[in-house]
Coordinates of N, CA and C in Angstrom, one line a residue:
E1 N -36.7 21.8 -19.7 CA -37.8 21.9 -20.6 C -37.4 23.0 -21.7
E2 N -36.7 24.0 -21.2 CA -36.3 25.1 -22.2 C -35.3 24.5 -23.2
L3 N -34.4 23.7 -22.7 CA -33.4 23.0 -23.6 C -34.1 22.1 -24.6
V4 N -35.1 21.4 -24.2 CA -35.9 20.6 -25.1 C -36.6 21.4 -26.1
E5 N -37.2 22.5 -25.7 CA -37.9 23.4 -26.6 C -36.9 24.0 -27.7
R6 N -35.7 24.2 -27.3 CA -34.7 24.8 -28.2 C -34.0 23.7 -29.1
G7 N -34.4 22.4 -28.9 CA -33.9 21.3 -29.7 C -32.4 21.0 -29.4
E8 N -32.0 21.2 -28.2 CA -30.6 21.0 -27.8 C -30.3 19.5 -27.4
F9 N -31.3 18.7 -27.4 CA -31.1 17.3 -27.1 C -31.2 16.4 -28.3
L10 N -30.3 15.4 -28.4 CA -30.4 14.4 -29.4 C -31.5 13.5 -29.1
E11 N -31.7 13.2 -27.8 CA -32.8 12.4 -27.3 C -33.2 12.9 -25.9
H12 N -34.4 12.7 -25.5 CA -34.9 13.1 -24.2 C -36.1 12.3 -23.9
A13 N -36.4 12.1 -22.6 CA -37.6 11.3 -22.2 C -37.8 11.6 -20.7
W14 N -39.1 11.4 -20.3 CA -39.5 11.4 -18.9 C -39.6 10.0 -18.5
V15 N -38.7 9.6 -17.6 CA -38.6 8.2 -17.1 C -38.4 8.2 -15.6
F16 N -39.2 7.3 -15.0 CA -39.1 7.2 -13.5 C -39.2 8.6 -12.8
D17 N -40.2 9.4 -13.3 CA -40.5 10.7 -12.7 C -39.4 11.7 -12.8
R18 N -38.5 11.6 -13.8 CA -37.5 12.5 -14.0 C -37.2 12.7 -15.5
Y19 N -36.8 13.9 -15.9 CA -36.3 14.1 -17.3 C -34.9 13.6 -17.5
Y20 N -34.7 12.9 -18.6 CA -33.3 12.5 -18.9 C -33.1 13.0 -20.4
G21 N -31.9 13.2 -20.7 CA -31.6 13.6 -22.1 C -30.1 13.6 -22.4
T22 N -29.8 13.6 -23.7 CA -28.4 13.6 -24.2 C -28.3 14.8 -25.1
S23 N -27.3 15.7 -24.8 CA -27.1 16.9 -25.6 C -26.5 16.6 -27.0
H24 N -27.0 17.3 -28.0 CA -26.4 17.2 -29.3 C -24.9 17.5 -29.3
S25 N -24.6 18.6 -28.7 CA -23.2 19.1 -28.7 C -22.2 18.2 -28.1
A26 N -22.6 17.5 -27.0 CA -21.7 16.6 -26.4 C -21.4 15.4 -27.3
V27 N -22.4 14.8 -27.9 CA -22.3 13.7 -28.8 C -21.5 14.1 -30.0
D28 N -21.9 15.2 -30.6 CA -21.3 15.7 -31.8 C -19.8 15.9 -31.7
S29 N -19.4 16.5 -30.5 CA -17.9 16.7 -30.3 C -17.1 15.4 -30.3
H30 N -17.7 14.4 -29.6 CA -17.0 13.1 -29.5 C -16.9 12.5 -30.9
R31 N -18.0 12.5 -31.6 CA -18.1 11.9 -33.0 C -17.1 12.6 -33.9
R32 N -17.0 13.9 -33.9 CA -16.1 14.6 -34.7 C -14.7 14.3 -34.4
A33 N -14.4 13.9 -33.2 CA -13.1 13.5 -32.7 C -12.8 12.0 -33.1
G34 N -13.7 11.4 -33.7 CA -13.5 10.0 -34.1 C -13.7 9.0 -33.0
R35 N -14.4 9.4 -31.9 CA -14.6 8.5 -30.8 C -15.9 7.7 -30.9
D36 N -15.9 6.5 -30.4 CA -17.2 5.8 -30.3 C -18.0 6.5 -29.1
V37 N -19.3 6.6 -29.3 CA -20.1 7.1 -28.3 C -21.1 6.1 -27.8
I38 N -21.2 5.7 -26.6 CA -22.1 4.8 -26.0 C -23.0 5.5 -25.1
L39 N -24.3 5.4 -25.3 CA -25.3 6.0 -24.5 C -26.1 5.0 -23.7
E40 N -26.3 5.2 -22.5 CA -27.1 4.3 -21.7 C -28.5 5.0 -21.5
I41 N -29.4 4.6 -22.4 CA -30.7 5.3 -22.5 C -31.8 4.2 -22.6
D42 N -33.0 4.7 -22.4 CA -34.2 3.8 -22.5 C -34.6 3.7 -24.0
W43 N -35.7 2.9 -24.2 CA -36.2 2.6 -25.5 C -36.7 3.9 -26.2
Q44 N -37.2 4.8 -25.4 CA -37.7 6.0 -26.0 C -36.6 6.8 -26.6
G45 N -35.5 7.0 -25.9 CA -34.4 7.7 -26.4 C -33.7 7.0 -27.5
A46 N -33.6 5.7 -27.4 CA -33.0 4.9 -28.5 C -33.8 5.1 -29.8
R47 N -35.1 5.1 -29.7 CA -35.9 5.3 -30.9 C -35.7 6.7 -31.5
Q48 N -35.6 7.7 -30.7 CA -35.3 9.1 -31.2 C -33.9 9.1 -31.8
I49 N -32.9 8.5 -31.3 CA -31.6 8.5 -31.9 C -31.6 7.8 -33.2
R50 N -32.3 6.6 -33.3 CA -32.3 5.9 -34.6 C -33.0 6.7 -35.7
E51 N -34.0 7.5 -35.3 CA -34.6 8.4 -36.3 C -33.7 9.5 -36.8
Q52 N -32.8 10.0 -36.0 CA -32.0 11.1 -36.3 C -30.5 10.8 -36.8
V53 N -30.0 9.7 -36.3 CA -28.6 9.3 -36.6 C -28.6 8.0 -37.5
S54 N -28.3 8.2 -38.7 CA -28.5 7.1 -39.7 C -27.5 5.9 -39.4
D55 N -26.3 6.2 -38.8 CA -25.4 5.1 -38.6 C -25.4 4.7 -37.1
A56 N -26.4 5.1 -36.4 CA -26.5 4.6 -35.0 C -26.7 3.1 -34.9
V57 N -26.1 2.5 -33.9 CA -26.2 1.1 -33.6 C -26.8 0.9 -32.3
S58 N -27.9 0.1 -32.1 CA -28.5 0.0 -30.9 C -28.3 -1.4 -30.3
V59 N -28.1 -1.4 -29.0 CA -27.8 -2.6 -28.2 C -28.8 -2.6 -27.0
F60 N -29.6 -3.7 -26.9 CA -30.5 -3.8 -25.7 C -29.9 -4.8 -24.8
V61 N -29.7 -4.4 -23.5 CA -29.1 -5.3 -22.5 C -30.3 -5.8 -21.6
L62 N -30.4 -7.1 -21.6 CA -31.5 -7.7 -20.8 C -30.9 -8.4 -19.6
P63 N -31.7 -8.4 -18.5 CA -31.3 -9.2 -17.3 C -31.6 -10.7 -17.6
P64 N -30.9 -11.6 -17.0 CA -31.1 -13.0 -17.3 C -32.5 -13.5 -16.8
S65 N -33.1 -12.8 -15.8 CA -34.4 -13.2 -15.3 C -35.0 -12.0 -14.5
R66 N -36.3 -12.1 -14.2 CA -37.0 -11.1 -13.4 C -36.4 -11.1 -12.0
E67 N -36.1 -12.3 -11.5 CA -35.5 -12.4 -10.2 C -34.2 -11.7 -10.1
A68 N -33.4 -11.9 -11.1 CA -32.0 -11.3 -11.1 C -32.2 -9.8 -11.2
L69 N -33.1 -9.3 -11.9 CA -33.4 -7.9 -12.0 C -33.8 -7.3 -10.6
R70 N -34.7 -8.0 -10.0 CA -35.1 -7.6 -8.6 C -33.9 -7.6 -7.7
E71 N -33.1 -8.6 -7.7 CA -32.0 -8.7 -6.8 C -31.0 -7.5 -7.1
R72 N -30.8 -7.2 -8.3 CA -29.9 -6.1 -8.7 C -30.4 -4.8 -8.2
L73 N -31.7 -4.5 -8.4 CA -32.3 -3.3 -7.9 C -32.2 -3.2 -6.4
Q74 N -32.5 -4.3 -5.7 CA -32.4 -4.3 -4.2 C -31.0 -4.1 -3.8
G75 N -30.1 -4.8 -4.5 CA -28.7 -4.8 -4.1 C -28.0 -3.4 -4.2
R76 N -28.6 -2.5 -5.0 CA -28.1 -1.1 -5.1 C -28.2 -0.4 -3.7
G77 N -29.3 -0.7 -3.0 CA -29.5 -0.1 -1.7 C -29.9 1.3 -1.8
Q78 N -30.4 1.8 -2.9 CA -30.7 3.2 -3.1 C -32.2 3.5 -3.2
D79 N -33.0 2.5 -3.4 CA -34.4 2.8 -3.7 C -35.3 2.1 -2.6
A80 N -36.4 2.8 -2.3 CA -37.3 2.2 -1.4 C -38.0 1.0 -2.1
E81 N -38.7 0.1 -1.3 CA -39.3 -1.0 -1.9 C -40.4 -0.7 -2.9
E82 N -41.1 0.4 -2.6 CA -42.2 0.8 -3.6 C -41.6 1.3 -4.9
V83 N -40.4 1.9 -4.8 CA -39.7 2.3 -6.1 C -39.3 1.1 -6.9
I84 N -38.8 0.1 -6.1 CA -38.3 -1.1 -6.8 C -39.5 -1.8 -7.4
E85 N -40.7 -1.8 -6.8 CA -41.9 -2.5 -7.3 C -42.3 -1.7 -8.6
R86 N -42.2 -0.4 -8.6 CA -42.6 0.3 -9.8 C -41.6 0.0 -10.9
R87 N -40.3 0.0 -10.6 CA -39.4 -0.3 -11.6 C -39.6 -1.7 -12.2
M88 N -40.0 -2.7 -11.4 CA -40.3 -4.0 -11.9 C -41.5 -4.0 -12.8
R89 N -42.5 -3.2 -12.4 CA -43.7 -3.1 -13.3 C -43.3 -2.5 -14.6
D90 N -42.5 -1.4 -14.6 CA -42.1 -0.7 -15.8 C -41.1 -1.5 -16.6
A91 N -40.4 -2.4 -16.0 CA -39.5 -3.2 -16.8 C -40.2 -4.0 -17.9
E92 N -41.4 -4.5 -17.6 CA -42.1 -5.3 -18.6 C -42.3 -4.4 -19.9
A93 N -42.7 -3.2 -19.7 CA -42.9 -2.3 -20.9 C -41.6 -2.1 -21.6
E94 N -40.6 -1.8 -20.8 CA -39.2 -1.6 -21.4 C -38.8 -2.8 -22.2
I95 N -38.8 -4.0 -21.6 CA -38.4 -5.2 -22.2 C -39.1 -5.5 -23.5
S96 N -40.4 -5.1 -23.6 CA -41.2 -5.4 -24.8 C -40.6 -4.7 -26.1
H97 N -39.7 -3.8 -25.9 CA -39.1 -3.1 -27.1 C -37.8 -3.7 -27.6
Y98 N -37.4 -4.8 -27.0 CA -36.0 -5.4 -27.4 C -35.9 -5.7 -28.9
A99 N -37.0 -6.0 -29.5 CA -36.9 -6.4 -31.0 C -36.6 -5.2 -31.9
E100 N -36.7 -4.0 -31.4 CA -36.4 -2.8 -32.1 C -34.9 -2.5 -32.3
Y101 N -34.1 -3.3 -31.6 CA -32.7 -3.0 -31.5 C -31.9 -3.9 -32.5
D102 N -30.7 -3.5 -32.8 CA -29.8 -4.2 -33.7 C -29.2 -5.4 -33.0
Y103 N -28.9 -5.3 -31.8 CA -28.2 -6.4 -31.0 C -28.9 -6.5 -29.6
V104 N -28.9 -7.7 -29.1 CA -29.4 -8.0 -27.8 C -28.4 -8.8 -27.0
I105 N -28.1 -8.3 -25.8 CA -27.1 -9.0 -24.9 C -27.8 -9.3 -23.6
I106 N -27.7 -10.6 -23.2 CA -28.3 -11.0 -21.9 C -27.1 -10.9 -20.9
N107 N -27.3 -10.0 -19.9 CA -26.3 -9.8 -18.9 C -26.4 -10.8 -17.8
D108 N -26.1 -12.0 -18.0 CA -26.1 -13.0 -17.0 C -24.8 -13.0 -16.2
D109 N -23.7 -12.8 -17.0 CA -22.3 -12.7 -16.4 C -21.7 -11.4 -16.9
F110 N -21.3 -10.5 -16.0 CA -20.8 -9.2 -16.4 C -19.7 -9.3 -17.4
E111 N -18.7 -10.1 -17.2 CA -17.6 -10.2 -18.1 C -18.0 -10.7 -19.5
D112 N -18.9 -11.6 -19.5 CA -19.4 -12.1 -20.8 C -20.2 -11.0 -21.5
A113 N -21.0 -10.3 -20.8 CA -21.8 -9.2 -21.4 C -20.9 -8.1 -21.9
L114 N -19.9 -7.8 -21.1 CA -18.9 -6.8 -21.6 C -18.2 -7.2 -22.8
A115 N -17.8 -8.5 -22.9 CA -17.1 -9.0 -24.1 C -18.0 -9.0 -25.3
S116 N -19.3 -9.2 -25.1 CA -20.3 -9.2 -26.2 C -20.4 -7.7 -26.7
L117 N -20.5 -6.8 -25.8 CA -20.6 -5.4 -26.1 C -19.3 -4.9 -26.9
M118 N -18.2 -5.3 -26.4 CA -16.9 -5.0 -27.1 C -16.9 -5.6 -28.5
G119 N -17.4 -6.8 -28.6 CA -17.5 -7.5 -29.9 C -18.4 -6.7 -30.9
V120 N -19.5 -6.2 -30.4 CA -20.4 -5.3 -31.3 C -19.6 -4.1 -31.7
V121 N -18.9 -3.4 -30.8 CA -18.2 -2.2 -31.1 C -17.1 -2.5 -32.1
R122 N -16.4 -3.6 -31.9 CA -15.3 -3.9 -32.9 C -15.9 -4.3 -34.2
A123 N -16.9 -5.0 -34.3 CA -17.5 -5.4 -35.6 C -18.1 -4.2 -36.3
E124 N -18.7 -3.3 -35.6 CA -19.3 -2.1 -36.2 C -18.1 -1.2 -36.7
R125 N -17.0 -1.1 -36.1 CA -15.9 -0.3 -36.5 C -15.3 -0.9 -37.9
C126 N -15.6 -2.2 -38.1 CA -15.1 -2.8 -39.4 C -16.0 -2.7 -40.5
R127 N -17.3 -2.3 -40.3 CA -18.2 -2.2 -41.4 C -17.7 -1.3 -42.5
L128 N -17.8 -1.8 -43.7 CA -17.3 -1.0 -44.8 C -17.9 0.4 -45.0
V129 N -19.2 0.4 -44.7 CA -19.9 1.7 -44.8 C -19.3 2.8 -43.9
R130 N -18.7 2.4 -42.8 CA -18.1 3.4 -41.9 C -16.6 3.7 -42.3
R131 N -16.0 2.9 -43.2 CA -14.6 3.0 -43.5 C -14.4 3.1 -45.0
R132 N -15.4 3.4 -45.8 CA -15.3 3.3 -47.2 C -14.2 4.0 -47.8
E133 N -14.0 5.3 -47.5 CA -13.0 6.1 -48.1 C -11.6 5.6 -47.8
A134 N -11.3 5.3 -46.6 CA -10.0 4.8 -46.2 C -9.8 3.4 -46.8
M135 N -10.8 2.6 -46.9 CA -10.6 1.2 -47.4 C -10.4 1.3 -48.9
D136 N -11.1 2.2 -49.6 CA -10.8 2.3 -51.1 C -9.4 2.7 -51.4
A137 N -8.8 3.6 -50.6 CA -7.4 4.0 -50.8 C -6.5 2.8 -50.4
F138 N -6.8 2.1 -49.4 CA -6.0 1.0 -49.0 C -6.0 -0.1 -50.0
A139 N -7.2 -0.4 -50.6 CA -7.3 -1.4 -51.6 C -6.5 -1.0 -52.9
E140 N -6.6 0.3 -53.2 CA -5.9 0.7 -54.4 C -4.4 0.6 -54.2
R141 N -3.9 0.9 -53.0 CA -2.5 0.7 -52.7 C -2.1 -0.8 -52.8
L142 N -3.0 -1.7 -52.3 CA -2.7 -3.1 -52.4 C -2.7 -3.6 -53.8
M143 N -3.5 -3.0 -54.6 CA -3.6 -3.5 -56.0 C -2.5 -2.8 -56.9
G144 N -1.7 -1.9 -56.3 CA -0.6 -1.2 -57.0 C -1.1 -0.1 -57.9
K145 N -2.3 0.4 -57.7 CA -2.8 1.5 -58.5 C -2.4 2.9 -58.0
I146 N -2.1 3.0 -56.7 CA -1.5 4.2 -56.2 C -0.4 3.9 -55.2
D147 N 0.5 4.9 -55.0 CA 1.6 4.7 -54.0 C 1.1 5.1 -52.6
E148 N 2.0 5.1 -51.7 CA 1.7 5.4 -50.3 C 1.3 6.9 -50.1
N149 N 1.7 7.7 -51.1 CA 1.3 9.2 -51.0 C 0.0 9.5 -51.8
G150 N -0.6 8.4 -52.3 CA -1.8 8.6 -53.1 C -1.6 9.0 -54.5
A151 N -0.4 9.0 -55.0 CA -0.1 9.3 -56.4 C -0.4 8.0 -57.3
E152 N -1.0 8.2 -58.5 CA -1.3 7.1 -59.4 C 0.0 6.5 -59.9
Q153 N 0.0 5.2 -60.0 CA 1.2 4.4 -60.5 C 1.1 4.2 -62.0

């Protein structure tokens, strides 16, 4: 709660009777190093991120069915049945926010879902808005306007 008060989280939420959050410093250090950052967060956190990070890309991963979701929760073997029932009830509210996201992936088959996520990451890396400066220089070299060292021709 003190860290939240000091604004040290990029996002935070009270979910399933616990606080969750992502620190600014952890994300910022990875982004400065040029790394992609993937956060596994709920809709509340995703909304906070979209409000603060202009180039954030959001991906909502849906189960293929309610039955599959229940089987996955039970298959973990870590929650009592009453916790699973609560998670199933809460899932409806969570799922209702899918339309707020840039991409939606249905996790029917793990390998296919992973390939879809990798496709999103690759496509977003190619967006001109993310690569404008480097692409401008590349295009000028291709057009013969500057040499490999950036000197005008």
